Coordinates of C-alpha atoms and ligand atoms in Angstrom, one line a residue:
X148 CA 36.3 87.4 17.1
X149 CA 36.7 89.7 13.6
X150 CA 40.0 89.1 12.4
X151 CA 42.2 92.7 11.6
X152 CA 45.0 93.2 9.5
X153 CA 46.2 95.2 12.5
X154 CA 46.5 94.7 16.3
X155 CA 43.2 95.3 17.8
X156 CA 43.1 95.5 21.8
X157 CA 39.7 95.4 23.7
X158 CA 39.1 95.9 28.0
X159 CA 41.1 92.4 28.8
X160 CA 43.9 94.1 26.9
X161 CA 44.7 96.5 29.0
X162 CA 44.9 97.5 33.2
X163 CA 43.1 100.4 33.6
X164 CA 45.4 100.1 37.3
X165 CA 48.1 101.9 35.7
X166 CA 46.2 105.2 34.6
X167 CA 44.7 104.5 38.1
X168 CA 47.8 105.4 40.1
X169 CA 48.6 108.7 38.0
X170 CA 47.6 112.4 38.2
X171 CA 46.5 113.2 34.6
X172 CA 46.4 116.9 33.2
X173 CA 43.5 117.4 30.8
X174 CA 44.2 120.7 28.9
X175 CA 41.0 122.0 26.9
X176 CA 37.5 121.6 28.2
X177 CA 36.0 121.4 24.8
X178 CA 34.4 118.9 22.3
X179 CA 37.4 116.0 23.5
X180 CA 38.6 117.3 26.6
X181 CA 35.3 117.5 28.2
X182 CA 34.7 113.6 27.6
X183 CA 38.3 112.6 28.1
X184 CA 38.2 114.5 31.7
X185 CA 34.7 113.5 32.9
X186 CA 35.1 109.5 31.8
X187 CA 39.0 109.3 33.6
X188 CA 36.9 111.3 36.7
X189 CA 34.6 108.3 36.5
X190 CA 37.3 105.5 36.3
X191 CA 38.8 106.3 39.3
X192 CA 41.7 108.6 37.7
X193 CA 43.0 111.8 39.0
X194 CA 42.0 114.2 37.2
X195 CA 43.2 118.3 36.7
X196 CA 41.3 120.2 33.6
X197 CA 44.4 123.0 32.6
X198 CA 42.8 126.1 31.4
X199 CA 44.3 129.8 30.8
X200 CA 42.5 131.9 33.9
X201 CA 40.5 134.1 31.1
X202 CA 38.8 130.5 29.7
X203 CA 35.5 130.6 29.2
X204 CA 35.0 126.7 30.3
X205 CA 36.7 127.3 33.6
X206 CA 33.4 127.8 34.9
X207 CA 31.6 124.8 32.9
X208 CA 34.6 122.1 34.1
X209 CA 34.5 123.4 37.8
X210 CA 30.5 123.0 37.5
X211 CA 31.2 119.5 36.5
X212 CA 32.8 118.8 39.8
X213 CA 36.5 118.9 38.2
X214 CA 39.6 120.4 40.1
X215 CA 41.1 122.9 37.4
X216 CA 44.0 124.9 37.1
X217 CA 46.2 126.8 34.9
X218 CA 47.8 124.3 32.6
X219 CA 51.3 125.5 33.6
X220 CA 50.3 124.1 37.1
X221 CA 47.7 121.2 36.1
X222 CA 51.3 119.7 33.8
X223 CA 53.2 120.3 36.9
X224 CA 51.7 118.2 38.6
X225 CA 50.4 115.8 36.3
X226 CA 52.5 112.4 35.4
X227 CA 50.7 112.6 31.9
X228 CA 49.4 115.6 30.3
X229 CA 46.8 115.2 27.2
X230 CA 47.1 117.9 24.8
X231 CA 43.3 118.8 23.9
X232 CA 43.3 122.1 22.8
X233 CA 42.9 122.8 19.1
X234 CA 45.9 121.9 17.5
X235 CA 46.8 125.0 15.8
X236 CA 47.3 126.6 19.7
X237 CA 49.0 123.7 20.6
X238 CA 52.9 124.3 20.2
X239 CA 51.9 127.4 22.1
X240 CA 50.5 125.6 25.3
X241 CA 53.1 123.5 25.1
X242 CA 55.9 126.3 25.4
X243 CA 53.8 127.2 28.6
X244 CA 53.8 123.6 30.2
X245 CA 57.3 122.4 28.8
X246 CA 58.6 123.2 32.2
X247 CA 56.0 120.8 33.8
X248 CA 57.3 117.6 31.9
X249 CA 59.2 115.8 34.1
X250 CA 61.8 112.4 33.2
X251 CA 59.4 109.6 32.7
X252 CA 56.0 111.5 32.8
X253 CA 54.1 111.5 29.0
X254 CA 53.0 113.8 26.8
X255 CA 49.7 112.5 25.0
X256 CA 47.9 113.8 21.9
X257 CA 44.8 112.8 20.1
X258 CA 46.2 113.8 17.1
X259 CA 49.6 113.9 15.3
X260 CA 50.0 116.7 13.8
X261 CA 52.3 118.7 15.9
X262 CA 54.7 116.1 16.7
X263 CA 54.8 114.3 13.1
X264 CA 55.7 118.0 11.6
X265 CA 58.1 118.6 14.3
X266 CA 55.9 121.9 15.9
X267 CA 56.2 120.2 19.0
X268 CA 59.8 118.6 19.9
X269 CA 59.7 117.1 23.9
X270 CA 62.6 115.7 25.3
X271 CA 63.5 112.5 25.1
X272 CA 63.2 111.5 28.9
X273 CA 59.3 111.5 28.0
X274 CA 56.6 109.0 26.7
X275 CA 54.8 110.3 23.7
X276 CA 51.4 108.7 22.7
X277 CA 48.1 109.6 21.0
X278 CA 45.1 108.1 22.3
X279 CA 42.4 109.0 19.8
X280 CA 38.8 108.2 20.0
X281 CA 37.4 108.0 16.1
X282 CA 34.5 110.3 16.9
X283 CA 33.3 113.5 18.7
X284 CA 33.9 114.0 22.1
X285 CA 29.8 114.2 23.1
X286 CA 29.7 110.5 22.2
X287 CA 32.8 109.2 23.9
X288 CA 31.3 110.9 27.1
X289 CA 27.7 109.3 26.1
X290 CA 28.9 106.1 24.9
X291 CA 30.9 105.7 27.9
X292 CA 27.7 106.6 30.7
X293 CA 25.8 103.6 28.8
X294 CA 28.6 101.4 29.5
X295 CA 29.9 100.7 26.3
X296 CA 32.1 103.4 24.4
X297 CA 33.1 104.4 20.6
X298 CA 36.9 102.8 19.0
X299 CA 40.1 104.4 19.2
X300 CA 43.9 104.4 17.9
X301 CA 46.6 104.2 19.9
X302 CA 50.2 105.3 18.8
X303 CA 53.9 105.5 20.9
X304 CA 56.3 108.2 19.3
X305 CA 58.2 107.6 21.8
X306 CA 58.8 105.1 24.7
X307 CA 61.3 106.5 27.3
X308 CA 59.8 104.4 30.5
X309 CA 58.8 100.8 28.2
X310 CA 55.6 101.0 29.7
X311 CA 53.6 103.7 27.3
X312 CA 52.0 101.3 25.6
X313 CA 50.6 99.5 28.2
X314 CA 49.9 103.3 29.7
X315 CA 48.4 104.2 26.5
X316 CA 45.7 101.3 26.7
X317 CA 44.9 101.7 30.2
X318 CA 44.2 105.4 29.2
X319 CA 41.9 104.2 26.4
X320 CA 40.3 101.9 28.9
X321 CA 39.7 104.4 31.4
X322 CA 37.9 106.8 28.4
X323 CA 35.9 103.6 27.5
X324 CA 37.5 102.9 23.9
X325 CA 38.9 99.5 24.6
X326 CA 34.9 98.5 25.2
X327 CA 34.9 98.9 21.3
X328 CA 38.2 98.1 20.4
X329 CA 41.9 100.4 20.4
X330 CA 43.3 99.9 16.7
X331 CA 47.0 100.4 16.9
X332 CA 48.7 103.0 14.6
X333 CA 51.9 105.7 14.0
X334 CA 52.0 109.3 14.6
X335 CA 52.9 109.8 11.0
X336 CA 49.7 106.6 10.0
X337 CA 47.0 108.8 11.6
X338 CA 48.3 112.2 10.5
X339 CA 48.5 111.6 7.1
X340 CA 45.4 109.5 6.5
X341 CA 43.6 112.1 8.5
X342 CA 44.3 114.8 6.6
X343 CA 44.3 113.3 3.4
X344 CA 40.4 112.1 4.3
X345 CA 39.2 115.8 5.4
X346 CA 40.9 116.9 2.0
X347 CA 40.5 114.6 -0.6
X348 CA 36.3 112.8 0.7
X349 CA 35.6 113.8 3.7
X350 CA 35.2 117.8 4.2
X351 CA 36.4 118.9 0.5
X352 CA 35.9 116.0 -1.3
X353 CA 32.3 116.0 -0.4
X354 CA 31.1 119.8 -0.5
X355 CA 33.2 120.3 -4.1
X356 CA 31.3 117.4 -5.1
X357 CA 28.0 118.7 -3.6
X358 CA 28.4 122.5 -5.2
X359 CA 29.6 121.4 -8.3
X360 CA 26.5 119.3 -8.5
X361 CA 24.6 122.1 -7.5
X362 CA 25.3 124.5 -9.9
X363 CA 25.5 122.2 -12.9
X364 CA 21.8 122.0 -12.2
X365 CA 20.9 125.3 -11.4
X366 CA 23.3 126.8 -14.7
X367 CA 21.4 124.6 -16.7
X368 CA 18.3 126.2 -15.5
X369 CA 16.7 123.9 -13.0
X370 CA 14.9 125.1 -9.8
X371 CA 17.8 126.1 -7.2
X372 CA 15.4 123.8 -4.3
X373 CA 15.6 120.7 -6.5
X374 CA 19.3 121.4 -7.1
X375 CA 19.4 121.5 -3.0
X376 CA 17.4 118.6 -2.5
X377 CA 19.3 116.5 -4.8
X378 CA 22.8 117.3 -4.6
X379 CA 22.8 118.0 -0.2
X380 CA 19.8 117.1 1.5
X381 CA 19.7 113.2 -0.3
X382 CA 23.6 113.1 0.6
X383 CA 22.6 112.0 4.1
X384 CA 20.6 109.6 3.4
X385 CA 23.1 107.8 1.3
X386 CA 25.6 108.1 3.5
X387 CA 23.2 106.6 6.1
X388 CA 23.1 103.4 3.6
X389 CA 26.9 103.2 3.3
X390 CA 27.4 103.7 7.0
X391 CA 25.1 100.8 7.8
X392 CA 25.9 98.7 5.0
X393 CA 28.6 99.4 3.1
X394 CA 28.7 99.9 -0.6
X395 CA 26.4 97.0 -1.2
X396 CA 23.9 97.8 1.8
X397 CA 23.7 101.3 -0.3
X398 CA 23.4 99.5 -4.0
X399 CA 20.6 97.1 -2.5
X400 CA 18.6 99.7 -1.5
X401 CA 18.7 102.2 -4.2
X402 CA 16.7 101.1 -7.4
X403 CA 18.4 99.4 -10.1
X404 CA 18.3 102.0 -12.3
X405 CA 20.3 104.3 -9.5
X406 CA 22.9 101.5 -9.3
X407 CA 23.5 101.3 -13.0
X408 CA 23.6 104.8 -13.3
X409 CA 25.8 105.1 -10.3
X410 CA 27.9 102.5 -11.2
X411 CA 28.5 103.5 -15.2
X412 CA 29.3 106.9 -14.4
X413 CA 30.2 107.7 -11.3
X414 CA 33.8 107.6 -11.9
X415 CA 33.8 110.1 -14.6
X416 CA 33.6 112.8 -12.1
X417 CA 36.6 111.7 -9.7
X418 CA 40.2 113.1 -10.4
X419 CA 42.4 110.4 -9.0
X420 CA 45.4 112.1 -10.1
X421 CA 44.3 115.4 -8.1
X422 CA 44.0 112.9 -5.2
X423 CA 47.2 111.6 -5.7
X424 CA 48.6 115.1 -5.3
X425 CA 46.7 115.5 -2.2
X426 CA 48.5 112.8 -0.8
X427 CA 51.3 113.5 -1.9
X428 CA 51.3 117.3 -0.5
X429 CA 50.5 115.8 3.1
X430 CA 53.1 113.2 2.7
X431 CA 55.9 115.8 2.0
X432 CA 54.7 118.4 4.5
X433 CA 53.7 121.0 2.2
X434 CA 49.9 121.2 2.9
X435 CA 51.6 121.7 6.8
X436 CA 54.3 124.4 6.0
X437 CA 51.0 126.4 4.1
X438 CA 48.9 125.8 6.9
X439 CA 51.4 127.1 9.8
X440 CA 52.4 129.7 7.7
X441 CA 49.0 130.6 7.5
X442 CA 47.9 130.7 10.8
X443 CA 51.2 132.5 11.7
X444 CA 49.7 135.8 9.1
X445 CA 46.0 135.5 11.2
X446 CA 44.6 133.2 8.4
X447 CA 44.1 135.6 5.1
X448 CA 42.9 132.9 2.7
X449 CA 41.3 130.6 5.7
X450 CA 38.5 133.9 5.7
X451 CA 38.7 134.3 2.1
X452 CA 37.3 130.8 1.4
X453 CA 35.5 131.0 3.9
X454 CA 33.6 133.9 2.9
X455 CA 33.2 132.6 -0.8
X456 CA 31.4 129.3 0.9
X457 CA 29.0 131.4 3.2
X458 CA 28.2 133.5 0.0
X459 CA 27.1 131.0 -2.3
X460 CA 24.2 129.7 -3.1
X461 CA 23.0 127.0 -1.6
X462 CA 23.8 128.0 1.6
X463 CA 21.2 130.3 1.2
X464 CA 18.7 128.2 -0.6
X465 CA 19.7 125.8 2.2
X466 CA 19.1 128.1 4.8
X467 CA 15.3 128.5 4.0
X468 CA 14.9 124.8 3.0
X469 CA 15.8 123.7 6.3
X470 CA 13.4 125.5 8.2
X471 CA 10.8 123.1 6.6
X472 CA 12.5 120.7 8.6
X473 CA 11.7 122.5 12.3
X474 CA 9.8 119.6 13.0
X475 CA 12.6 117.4 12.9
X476 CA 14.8 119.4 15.5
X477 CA 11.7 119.7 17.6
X478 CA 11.3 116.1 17.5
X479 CA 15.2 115.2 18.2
X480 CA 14.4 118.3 20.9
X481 CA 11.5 115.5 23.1
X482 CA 14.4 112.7 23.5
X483 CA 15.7 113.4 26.8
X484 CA 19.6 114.4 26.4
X485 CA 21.8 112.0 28.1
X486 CA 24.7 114.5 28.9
Ligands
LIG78 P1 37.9 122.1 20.7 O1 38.1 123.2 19.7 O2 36.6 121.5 20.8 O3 38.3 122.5 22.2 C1 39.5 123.2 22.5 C2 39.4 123.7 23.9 O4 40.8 124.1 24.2 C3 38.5 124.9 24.1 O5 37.3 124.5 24.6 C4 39.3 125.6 25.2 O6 38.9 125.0 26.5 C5 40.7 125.3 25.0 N1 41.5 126.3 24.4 C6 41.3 127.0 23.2 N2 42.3 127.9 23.0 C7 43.2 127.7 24.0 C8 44.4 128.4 24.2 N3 44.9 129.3 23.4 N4 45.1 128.0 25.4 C9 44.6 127.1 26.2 N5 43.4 126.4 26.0 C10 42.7 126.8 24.9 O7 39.1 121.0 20.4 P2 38.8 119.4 20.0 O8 38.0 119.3 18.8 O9 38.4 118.7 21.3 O10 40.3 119.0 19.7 C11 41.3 118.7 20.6 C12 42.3 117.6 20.0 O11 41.5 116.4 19.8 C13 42.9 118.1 18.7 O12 44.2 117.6 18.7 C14 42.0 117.3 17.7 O13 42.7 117.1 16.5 C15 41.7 116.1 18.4 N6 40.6 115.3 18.0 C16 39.4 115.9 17.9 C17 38.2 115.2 17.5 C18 36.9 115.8 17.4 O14 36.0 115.1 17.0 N7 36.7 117.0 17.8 C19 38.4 113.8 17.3 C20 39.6 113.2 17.5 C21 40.7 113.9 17.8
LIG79 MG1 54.8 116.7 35.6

C-alpha cells in the first residue's frame, strides 16, 4: 500500500455499525446532501433530509423514498446532524436546530468554514466533525452505486463522547469514501487550504490567467476565436494531462518545443508574492470578515464582479464557439445516466 505523509484510513478502518445504530439529520437536498442522504439510506442508516417547508427539494428527497422534515424537527431527533446547506446560510440553520443538539449527539460539517471563523459556536457537550468527500456530490452518489466511491477528509473539532473519530469514519464508510481512502485533517487544515486554492489556482487563479491571456491576444489584434481557443478551450485539455499524469504525464505529451517554452517562461507570469498575501488574508481571517460582511449587505460587490465577468468578452465569443461543440453534449446525452 502507497505510503502518506498523513494517516490514511480505508473500509477495514472503520465500523460502519456505529453510524448503523444512529438517526442522522441530513439538512440540504442539494449537490452533497442528495448523495450523503441516498448512500447512508443505502447502508443501512437512518436517515431524515431537514428542509424549510417552502424547499423546493422537499418534493425531489420525498420522491427518492426519503423521510423528511423541517430541520428543527429532523436535528431533534437526529443523534448527528450534517450541515449541507450552503455555507453562507449555515449559522442561520443552525440558530433554528441549536435546540435539537442534545449532550453527546454531533454536529458534522463538510466544510470548515463556519466553525474555524467562529460563525458557528456549539456547545461543548457535542462532537464536531467534517466528513468531506473531495468531489461533487453526483459522483459520491455514482461512485458509491458502482461499489467503489471518491476520497475524503476527516477532521474532530471537538470530541466530547471519545468516540467521533471512530463515528466520523464509520460516516465516511457508510457515504462510500473509505472505498478510496479518508485522509485525516483540522478544521483550520481544510479551511484554509480550501480557500486559498479557489483564490489563488483554482477558480481565480485560473480565469485571471485565462482573460489576461485572452485579451493580450485579442489587444494585439488577433482573432477573438483563436484567442478563445487558445487561452480556454485548450485549458482542458491540459488539465486532462496533469490530472492523469502529473506535471511530467503533461510535459511528455506536449511537443518539445511547448515544454521549453513552458518551462522558460512560464513563471514570469505568476505573482508569488500576491499569493503570499492570499494566504496570508485567509490565515488571519480577513478574506472571512469581507466575506460575512458582505453577505450581511445582500452582496454589492459579489454582483458587481459578477456582472463585469458575464460582460466580457470571451464569454460571449465563448458562447457561440461552444455551440460548434453540440455534438459533443449530444454524444455525452446517448450514455445512459447512472443517477
Ligand atoms: P448546494 O448549494 O448544492 O445545496 C444546498 C441545499 O441546501 C439546497 O439544495 C437546499 O436544499 C438547501 N438550502 C438552501 N438554502 C437553505 C436555507 N436557507 N435553509 C435551509 N436549507 C437551505 O450546497 P453544497 O454544494 O452541497 O454544499 C453543502 C456543504 O458541502 C457546504 O458546506 C460545502 O462547502 C460543502 N462541500 C461542497 C462540495 C461540492 O462539491 N458541492 C464539496 C465538498 C464540500
Ligand atoms: Mg438530537
Amino acid at each position: 500500500m502507497t505510503e502518506f505523509d498523513t494517516e490514511v484510513y480505508y473500509d477495514d478502518d472503520a465500523d460502519v455499525s456505529t453510524v448503523q445504530d444512529e438517526t442522522v439529520a441530513v439538512l440540504g437536498y442539494g449537490s452533497q446532501g442528495h448523495a450523503h442522504a441516498q448512500n447512508l439510506d443505502d447502508s443501512g442508516v437512518d436517515v431524515v433530509v431537514g428542509l424549510r417547508k417552502s424547499s423546493a427539494s422537499r418534493q425531489e428527497a420525498e420522491t427518492d423514498g426519503l423521510e423528511v422534515a423541517t430541520p428543527a424537527n429532523a436535528a431533534a431527533a437526529a443523534d448527528r446532524v450534517v450541515m449541507l446547506v450552503p455555507d453562507t446560510v449555515q449559522p442561520a440553520v443552525y440558530e433554528d436546530i441549536r435546540e435539537g443538539m442534545d449532550a453527546g449527539d454531533t454536529l458534522q460539517f463538510a466544510h470548515g468554514f463556519n466553525i474555524h471563523y467562529g460563525q458557528i459556536e456549539p456547545p461543548e457537550d457535542v462532537d464536531v466533525t467534517m466528513v468531506a468527500p473531495k468531489s461533487p456530490g453526483h459522483l459520491v452518489r455514482r461512485t458509491y452505486k458502482r461499489g467503489e466511491g471518491v476520497p475524503g477528509l476527516l477532521a474532530v473539532y471537538q470530541d466530547a463522547t471519545g468516540e467521533a473519530h471512530a463515528e466520523g469514519l464509520a460516516y465516511a464508510k457508510a457515504i462510500g469514501c473509505t472505498r478510496a481512502g479518508v485522509i485525516e485533517t483540522s478544521f483550520q487544515e481544510e479551511t484554509e487550504t480550501d480557500l486559498f486554492g479557489e483564490q489563488a489556482v483554482l477558480c481565480g487563479g485560473v480565469t485571471e490567467m485565462v482573460k489576461a491571456g485572452f485579451e493580450t491576444l485579442v489587444d494585439a489584434g488577433y482573432a477573438p476565436e483563436m484567442a478563445y481557443f487558445e487561452c480556454l478551450n485548450e485549458l482542458k485539455l491540459i488539465v486532462d494531462l496533469m490530472y492523469e499524469g502529473g506535471h511530467m504525464g503533461m510535459w511528455n505529451s506536449v511537443s518539445d518545443t511547448a515544454e521549453y517554452g513552458g518551462l522558460t517562461r512560464g513563471e514570469e507570469v505568476i505573482d508569488r508574492e500576491g499569493m503570499q498575501e492570499i494566504l496570508e488574508g485567509v490565515q488571519s481571517g480577513e478574506f472571512a470578515r469581507e466575506w460575512i460582511n458582505e453577505n450581511q449587505a445582500h452582496r454589492p460587490a459579489y454582483r458587481q464582479y459578477r456582472g463585469a465577468e458575464q460582460s466580457h468578452q470571451i464569454e460571449q465569443v465563448g458562447d457561440r464557439l461552444r455551440e460548434l461543440f453540440a455534438w459533443d453534449e449530444q454524444a455525452e446525452e446517448e450514455v445512459p445516466a447512472d443517477d
